[in-house]
GROMACS .gro file of C-alpha atoms in nm:
model
  293
    1MET     CA    1   0.023   1.800   4.021
    2ASP     CA    2  -0.060   1.427   3.836
    3GLN     CA    3   0.206   1.237   3.712
    4ALA     CA    4   0.124   1.334   3.328
    5GLU     CA    5   0.139   1.704   3.407
    6GLN     CA    6   0.476   1.627   3.486
    7LEU     CA    7   0.601   1.427   3.170
    8ARG     CA    8   0.484   1.707   2.999
    9ASN     CA    9   0.711   1.953   3.161
   10ILE     CA   10   0.941   1.757   3.082
   11ILE     CA   11   0.937   1.675   2.713
   12LYS     CA   12   0.837   2.108   2.680
   13GLN     CA   13   1.136   2.179   2.887
   14GLN     CA   14   1.329   2.009   2.710
   15ASN     CA   15   1.192   2.096   2.362
   16LYS     CA   16   1.297   2.409   2.408
   17LYS     CA   17   1.654   2.320   2.371
   18GLN     CA   18   1.743   1.970   2.153
   19HIS     CA   19   1.700   1.812   1.866
   20LEU     CA   20   1.432   1.573   1.842
   21ALA     CA   21   1.500   1.213   1.654
   22ARG     CA   22   1.249   1.101   1.397
   23VAL     CA   23   1.070   0.814   1.536
   24ILE     CA   24   0.883   0.539   1.288
   25THR     CA   25   0.731   0.230   1.455
   26VAL     CA   26   0.702  -0.061   1.225
   27THR     CA   27   0.466  -0.298   1.278
   28SER     CA   28   0.207  -0.557   1.099
   29GLY     CA   29  -0.060  -0.743   1.186
   30LYS     CA   30   0.086  -1.085   1.200
   31GLY     CA   31   0.423  -1.273   1.233
   32GLY     CA   32   0.577  -1.406   0.936
   33VAL     CA   33   0.511  -1.066   0.656
   34GLY     CA   34   0.906  -0.938   0.645
   35LYS     CA   35   0.845  -0.681   0.918
   36SER     CA   36   1.191  -0.709   1.085
   37ASN     CA   37   1.355  -0.718   0.748
   38VAL     CA   38   1.189  -0.403   0.669
   39SER     CA   39   1.300  -0.256   0.945
   40VAL     CA   40   1.687  -0.337   0.955
   41ASN     CA   41   1.664  -0.277   0.547
   42LEU     CA   42   1.570   0.075   0.545
   43ALA     CA   43   1.779   0.162   0.829
   44ILE     CA   44   2.086   0.073   0.601
   45GLN     CA   45   1.909   0.211   0.360
   46LEU     CA   46   1.880   0.608   0.560
   47SER     CA   47   2.231   0.547   0.721
   48ARG     CA   48   2.364   0.542   0.323
   49LEU     CA   49   2.176   0.851   0.295
   50ASN     CA   50   2.402   1.015   0.561
   51LYS     CA   51   2.093   0.963   0.831
   52LYS     CA   52   2.206   0.819   1.174
   53VAL     CA   53   1.969   0.591   1.297
   54VAL     CA   54   1.889   0.348   1.556
   55VAL     CA   55   1.715   0.026   1.547
   56LEU     CA   56   1.526  -0.046   1.887
   57ASP     CA   57   1.391  -0.381   1.920
   58ALA     CA   58   1.070  -0.423   2.059
   59ASP     CA   59   0.954  -0.739   1.988
   60PHE     CA   60   1.006  -0.957   2.290
   61GLY     CA   61   1.116  -1.307   2.280
   62LEU     CA   62   1.222  -1.298   1.987
   63ALA     CA   63   1.562  -1.235   1.880
   64ASN     CA   64   1.492  -1.175   1.468
   65VAL     CA   65   1.667  -0.794   1.448
   66GLU     CA   66   1.987  -0.936   1.654
   67VAL     CA   67   2.008  -1.221   1.368
   68MET     CA   68   1.963  -1.016   1.115
   69LEU     CA   69   2.253  -0.778   1.195
   70GLY     CA   70   2.476  -1.058   1.336
   71ILE     CA   71   2.448  -0.848   1.682
   72ARG     CA   72   2.446  -1.086   2.031
   73PRO     CA   73   2.443  -0.778   2.208
   74GLN     CA   74   2.536  -0.750   2.606
   75TYR     CA   75   2.300  -0.479   2.778
   76ASN     CA   76   1.942  -0.420   2.629
   77LEU     CA   77   1.701  -0.194   2.761
   78ALA     CA   78   1.587  -0.314   3.122
   79ASP     CA   79   1.960  -0.266   3.179
   80LEU     CA   80   1.970   0.039   3.169
   81MET     CA   81   1.621   0.113   3.323
   82PHE     CA   82   1.680  -0.146   3.649
   83LYS     CA   83   2.110  -0.208   3.681
   84GLY     CA   84   2.202   0.178   3.592
   85LYS     CA   85   2.361   0.138   3.262
   86SER     CA   86   2.427   0.400   3.008
   87LEU     CA   87   2.237   0.440   2.666
   88GLN     CA   88   2.605   0.438   2.531
   89ASP     CA   89   2.630   0.078   2.703
   90VAL     CA   90   2.329  -0.092   2.603
   91ILE     CA   91   2.411   0.108   2.204
   92SER     CA   92   2.604  -0.211   2.026
   93PRO     CA   93   2.733  -0.106   1.681
   94GLY     CA   94   2.592  -0.251   1.361
   95PRO     CA   95   2.671  -0.213   0.973
   96GLU     CA   96   2.699   0.098   0.812
   97ASN     CA   97   2.708   0.262   1.148
   98ILE     CA   98   2.358   0.182   1.270
   99GLY     CA   99   2.321   0.145   1.596
  100PHE     CA  100   2.066  -0.141   1.786
  101ILE     CA  101   1.895  -0.211   2.131
  102SER     CA  102   1.781  -0.487   2.218
  103GLY     CA  103   1.460  -0.376   2.401
  104GLY     CA  104   1.487  -0.731   2.605
  105SER     CA  105   1.201  -0.808   2.867
  106GLY     CA  106   1.240  -0.404   2.905
  107LEU     CA  107   0.864  -0.277   2.766
  108ARG     CA  108   0.772  -0.524   2.910
  109GLU     CA  109   0.837  -0.415   3.268
  110LEU     CA  110   0.748  -0.050   3.182
  111THR     CA  111   0.458  -0.107   3.413
  112ASN     CA  112   0.642  -0.166   3.718
  113LEU     CA  113   0.808   0.190   3.710
  114ASN     CA  114   0.721   0.511   3.984
  115ARG     CA  115   0.706   0.800   3.916
  116ASP     CA  116   1.077   0.853   3.982
  117GLN     CA  117   1.207   0.576   3.711
  118VAL     CA  118   0.961   0.698   3.466
  119GLN     CA  119   1.095   1.060   3.440
  120SER     CA  120   1.444   0.855   3.474
  121LEU     CA  121   1.379   0.742   3.157
  122VAL     CA  122   1.182   0.962   3.020
  123ARG     CA  123   1.472   1.174   3.103
  124MET     CA  124   1.785   0.977   2.967
  125MET     CA  125   1.539   0.906   2.523
  126TYR     CA  126   1.626   1.260   2.503
  127GLY     CA  127   1.999   1.157   2.509
  128LEU     CA  128   1.933   0.934   2.208
  129ASP     CA  129   1.740   1.198   2.062
  130SER     CA  130   2.037   1.401   2.098
  131ILE     CA  131   2.219   1.194   1.911
  132ALA     CA  132   2.026   0.987   1.657
  133ASP     CA  133   1.851   1.114   1.352
  134VAL     CA  134   1.606   0.855   1.322
  135VAL     CA  135   1.529   0.547   1.547
  136ILE     CA  136   1.378   0.268   1.421
  137ILE     CA  137   1.100   0.064   1.604
  138ASP     CA  138   1.055  -0.305   1.531
  139THR     CA  139   0.689  -0.432   1.775
  140GLY     CA  140   0.588  -0.750   1.836
  141ALA     CA  141   0.355  -0.913   1.538
  142GLY     CA  142  -0.018  -0.902   1.606
  143ILE     CA  143  -0.232  -0.701   1.863
  144SER     CA  144  -0.083  -0.738   2.174
  145SER     CA  145  -0.087  -0.501   2.435
  146SER     CA  146   0.279  -0.355   2.394
  147VAL     CA  147   0.266  -0.363   2.003
  148ILE     CA  148  -0.072  -0.133   2.100
  149ASP     CA  149   0.072   0.096   2.397
  150LEU     CA  150   0.330   0.110   2.026
  151VAL     CA  151   0.163   0.164   1.778
  152LEU     CA  152  -0.074   0.453   1.991
  153ALA     CA  153   0.215   0.609   2.095
  154SER     CA  154   0.349   0.750   1.746
  155SER     CA  155   0.304   0.946   1.519
  156GLU     CA  156   0.488   0.768   1.208
  157VAL     CA  157   0.379   0.406   1.160
  158LEU     CA  158   0.449   0.139   0.893
  159LEU     CA  159   0.230  -0.128   0.801
  160VAL     CA  160   0.398  -0.439   0.673
  161ALA     CA  161   0.144  -0.649   0.517
  162THR     CA  162   0.180  -0.939   0.219
  163PRO     CA  163  -0.098  -1.080  -0.051
  164GLU     CA  164  -0.212  -1.369   0.180
  165PRO     CA  165  -0.542  -1.365   0.253
  166THR     CA  166  -0.468  -1.410   0.663
  167SER     CA  167  -0.233  -1.089   0.637
  168ILE     CA  168  -0.472  -0.846   0.528
  169THR     CA  169  -0.700  -0.940   0.710
  170ASP     CA  170  -0.486  -0.996   1.047
  171ALA     CA  171  -0.359  -0.638   0.916
  172TYR     CA  172  -0.749  -0.473   0.930
  173ALA     CA  173  -0.757  -0.655   1.270
  174LEU     CA  174  -0.476  -0.423   1.438
  175LEU     CA  175  -0.564  -0.153   1.284
  176LYS     CA  176  -0.973  -0.247   1.385
  177THR     CA  177  -0.812  -0.231   1.695
  178LEU     CA  178  -0.610   0.107   1.742
  179CYS     CA  179  -0.936   0.269   1.598
  180ARG     CA  180  -1.131   0.130   1.914
  181ASN     CA  181  -0.901   0.190   2.164
  182LYS     CA  182  -1.016   0.540   2.298
  183ASP     CA  183  -0.594   0.657   2.345
  184PHE     CA  184  -0.606   0.682   1.945
  185ASP     CA  185  -0.554   0.991   1.776
  186ALA     CA  186  -0.615   1.008   1.403
  187ALA     CA  187  -0.532   1.332   1.286
  188GLU     CA  188  -0.157   1.297   1.538
  189THR     CA  189  -0.128   0.998   1.333
  190LYS     CA  190   0.014   0.837   0.994
  191ILE     CA  191  -0.074   0.531   0.887
  192ARG     CA  192   0.134   0.387   0.581
  193MET     CA  193   0.101   0.117   0.448
  194ILE     CA  194   0.436  -0.141   0.272
  195ALA     CA  195   0.294  -0.443  -0.002
  196ASN     CA  196   0.563  -0.683   0.055
  197ARG     CA  197   0.654  -1.008  -0.098
  198THR     CA  198   0.401  -0.890  -0.453
  199HIS     CA  199   0.478  -0.981  -0.800
  200GLY     CA  200   0.551  -0.613  -0.953
  201TYR     CA  201   0.373  -0.257  -0.901
  202SER     CA  202   0.031  -0.373  -0.994
  203GLU     CA  203  -0.033  -0.629  -0.723
  204GLY     CA  204   0.122  -0.367  -0.400
  205LYS     CA  205  -0.124  -0.130  -0.537
  206GLU     CA  206  -0.443  -0.383  -0.578
  207LEU     CA  207  -0.340  -0.449  -0.190
  208PHE     CA  208  -0.258  -0.120  -0.057
  209ASP     CA  209  -0.651  -0.034  -0.262
  210LYS     CA  210  -0.872  -0.378  -0.136
  211LEU     CA  211  -0.735  -0.313   0.262
  212ASP     CA  212  -0.758   0.091   0.253
  213THR     CA  213  -1.101   0.059   0.126
  214VAL     CA  214  -1.242  -0.140   0.436
  215VAL     CA  215  -1.085   0.059   0.625
  216GLU     CA  216  -1.239   0.313   0.489
  217LYS     CA  217  -1.549   0.228   0.492
  218PHE     CA  218  -1.609   0.064   0.855
  219LEU     CA  219  -1.321   0.255   0.997
  220LYS     CA  220  -1.297   0.569   0.906
  221MET     CA  221  -0.963   0.596   0.928
  222ASN     CA  222  -0.699   0.741   0.586
  223MET     CA  223  -0.345   0.584   0.525
  224GLU     CA  224  -0.155   0.601   0.301
  225TYR     CA  225   0.021   0.350   0.019
  226LEU     CA  226   0.430   0.427   0.070
  227GLY     CA  227   0.608   0.171  -0.149
  228TYR     CA  228   0.607  -0.246  -0.242
  229ILE     CA  229   0.924  -0.462  -0.188
  230PRO     CA  230   0.885  -0.750  -0.466
  231TYR     CA  231   0.984  -1.116  -0.393
  232ASP     CA  232   1.294  -1.182  -0.376
  233GLU     CA  233   1.477  -1.511  -0.389
  234LYS     CA  234   1.753  -1.299  -0.236
  235LEU     CA  235   1.665  -1.226   0.082
  236PRO     CA  236   1.589  -1.539   0.253
  237LYS     CA  237   1.963  -1.610   0.158
  238ALA     CA  238   2.047  -1.326   0.358
  239VAL     CA  239   1.861  -1.437   0.638
  240MET     CA  240   2.081  -1.784   0.622
  241LYS     CA  241   2.382  -1.557   0.600
  242GLN     CA  242   2.334  -1.318   0.887
  243GLN     CA  243   2.318  -0.990   0.675
  244PRO     CA  244   2.108  -0.728   0.599
  245VAL     CA  245   1.962  -0.803   0.197
  246SER     CA  246   2.108  -0.407   0.154
  247ILE     CA  247   2.401  -0.563   0.246
  248ALA     CA  248   2.456  -0.913   0.131
  249TYR     CA  249   2.324  -0.879  -0.203
  250PRO     CA  250   2.296  -0.494  -0.250
  251ASN     CA  251   2.185  -0.527  -0.631
  252ALA     CA  252   1.910  -0.711  -0.534
  253VAL     CA  253   1.527  -0.616  -0.617
  254SER     CA  254   1.459  -0.622  -0.277
  255SER     CA  255   1.787  -0.425  -0.173
  256ARG     CA  256   1.632  -0.146  -0.452
  257ALA     CA  257   1.331  -0.150  -0.312
  258MET     CA  258   1.445  -0.087   0.041
  259LEU     CA  259   1.616   0.208  -0.024
  260ASP     CA  260   1.291   0.352  -0.273
  261LEU     CA  261   1.149   0.324   0.064
  262ALA     CA  262   1.396   0.511   0.244
  263MET     CA  263   1.378   0.732   0.022
  264VAL     CA  264   1.008   0.848  -0.023
  265LEU     CA  265   1.041   0.899   0.327
  266GLU     CA  266   1.362   1.105   0.322
  267ASN     CA  267   1.220   1.317   0.093
  268GLY     CA  268   0.882   1.334   0.348
  269VAL     CA  269   1.058   1.502   0.628
  270GLU     CA  270   1.238   1.683   0.334
  271GLY     CA  271   0.881   1.790   0.191
  272ASN     CA  272   0.667   1.891   0.460
  273MET     CA  273   0.540   1.568   0.731
  274GLN     CA  274   0.189   1.615   0.870
  275THR     CA  275   0.315   1.467   1.198
  276GLU     CA  276   0.439   1.614   1.467
  277GLN     CA  277   0.761   1.454   1.571
  278ARG     CA  278   0.836   1.453   1.900
  279GLY     CA  279   1.139   1.208   1.981
  280LEU     CA  280   1.216   0.921   2.122
  281SER     CA  281   1.142   1.069   2.461
  282GLY     CA  282   0.794   1.199   2.364
  283LEU     CA  283   0.698   0.877   2.267
  284PHE     CA  284   0.748   0.706   2.575
  285ALA     CA  285   0.636   0.934   2.757
  286LYS     CA  286   0.313   0.947   2.595
  287MET     CA  287   0.318   0.560   2.636
  288PHE     CA  288   0.327   0.644   3.043
  289HIS     CA  289   0.043   0.854   3.007
  290TYR     CA  290  -0.145   0.639   2.878
  291ARG     CA  291  -0.127   0.374   3.168
  292LYS     CA  292  -0.147   0.656   3.366
  293VAL     CA  293   0.183   0.526   3.591
   0.00000   0.00000   0.00000
């Protein structure tokens, strides 16, 4: 029995008896478009909607999520995998009852895991599935292999873009890279775009339509529009305070927009979700399958 078959058996056995978290991967084609702000504030707003939320920071070398939450974690994902720390050890408590896991260098080191370590990690992730309703993964920016691996393994992806031409071009480049990967399965992946820093609904919808037109024409991919977040001077002020804008300025226009997006996401779950929920453990298992560990 090969590694992939062993992982599939673990998933099947556990899925029969355990709750699986909803995993939402937030990504972008370039840095500086507000991806981490979206991840953190969506987590806050989903928690306010009575969901147990954990944020996994997979943006290596940059502590954006830590800064925004005002948290300095003692341990990270690498400590879970290589230093014997428990899942509870690596989850730092955040504001509004959200949890936070620093990826550290852990995800980069996945390729060095042996078979037993892979199976152990997948089993440990079931612990997170059992305590969280939603896991939000904040990826790095761009189209590095670590970002593409995470997006490939995800069934639900939020693509953040701004009206800047470079943001649109880089978002398309990410989707093009994804589409051309032999492991990408469009039928199992729901990709929804968030238009950030817009000057109203019309600009946000125009941004989506512009990107969607070329994506549909040249990549033959289906993409949906989740909504927009207006430009808001309160947002950078909140970052300076090391607080999510949803906490520092709960009535700011960007805070209200984040709540609207969270409600759309929540209604999607309560309604007819088309994506398979396989939890964080399933996401990691799929990543290892792609890497043929």
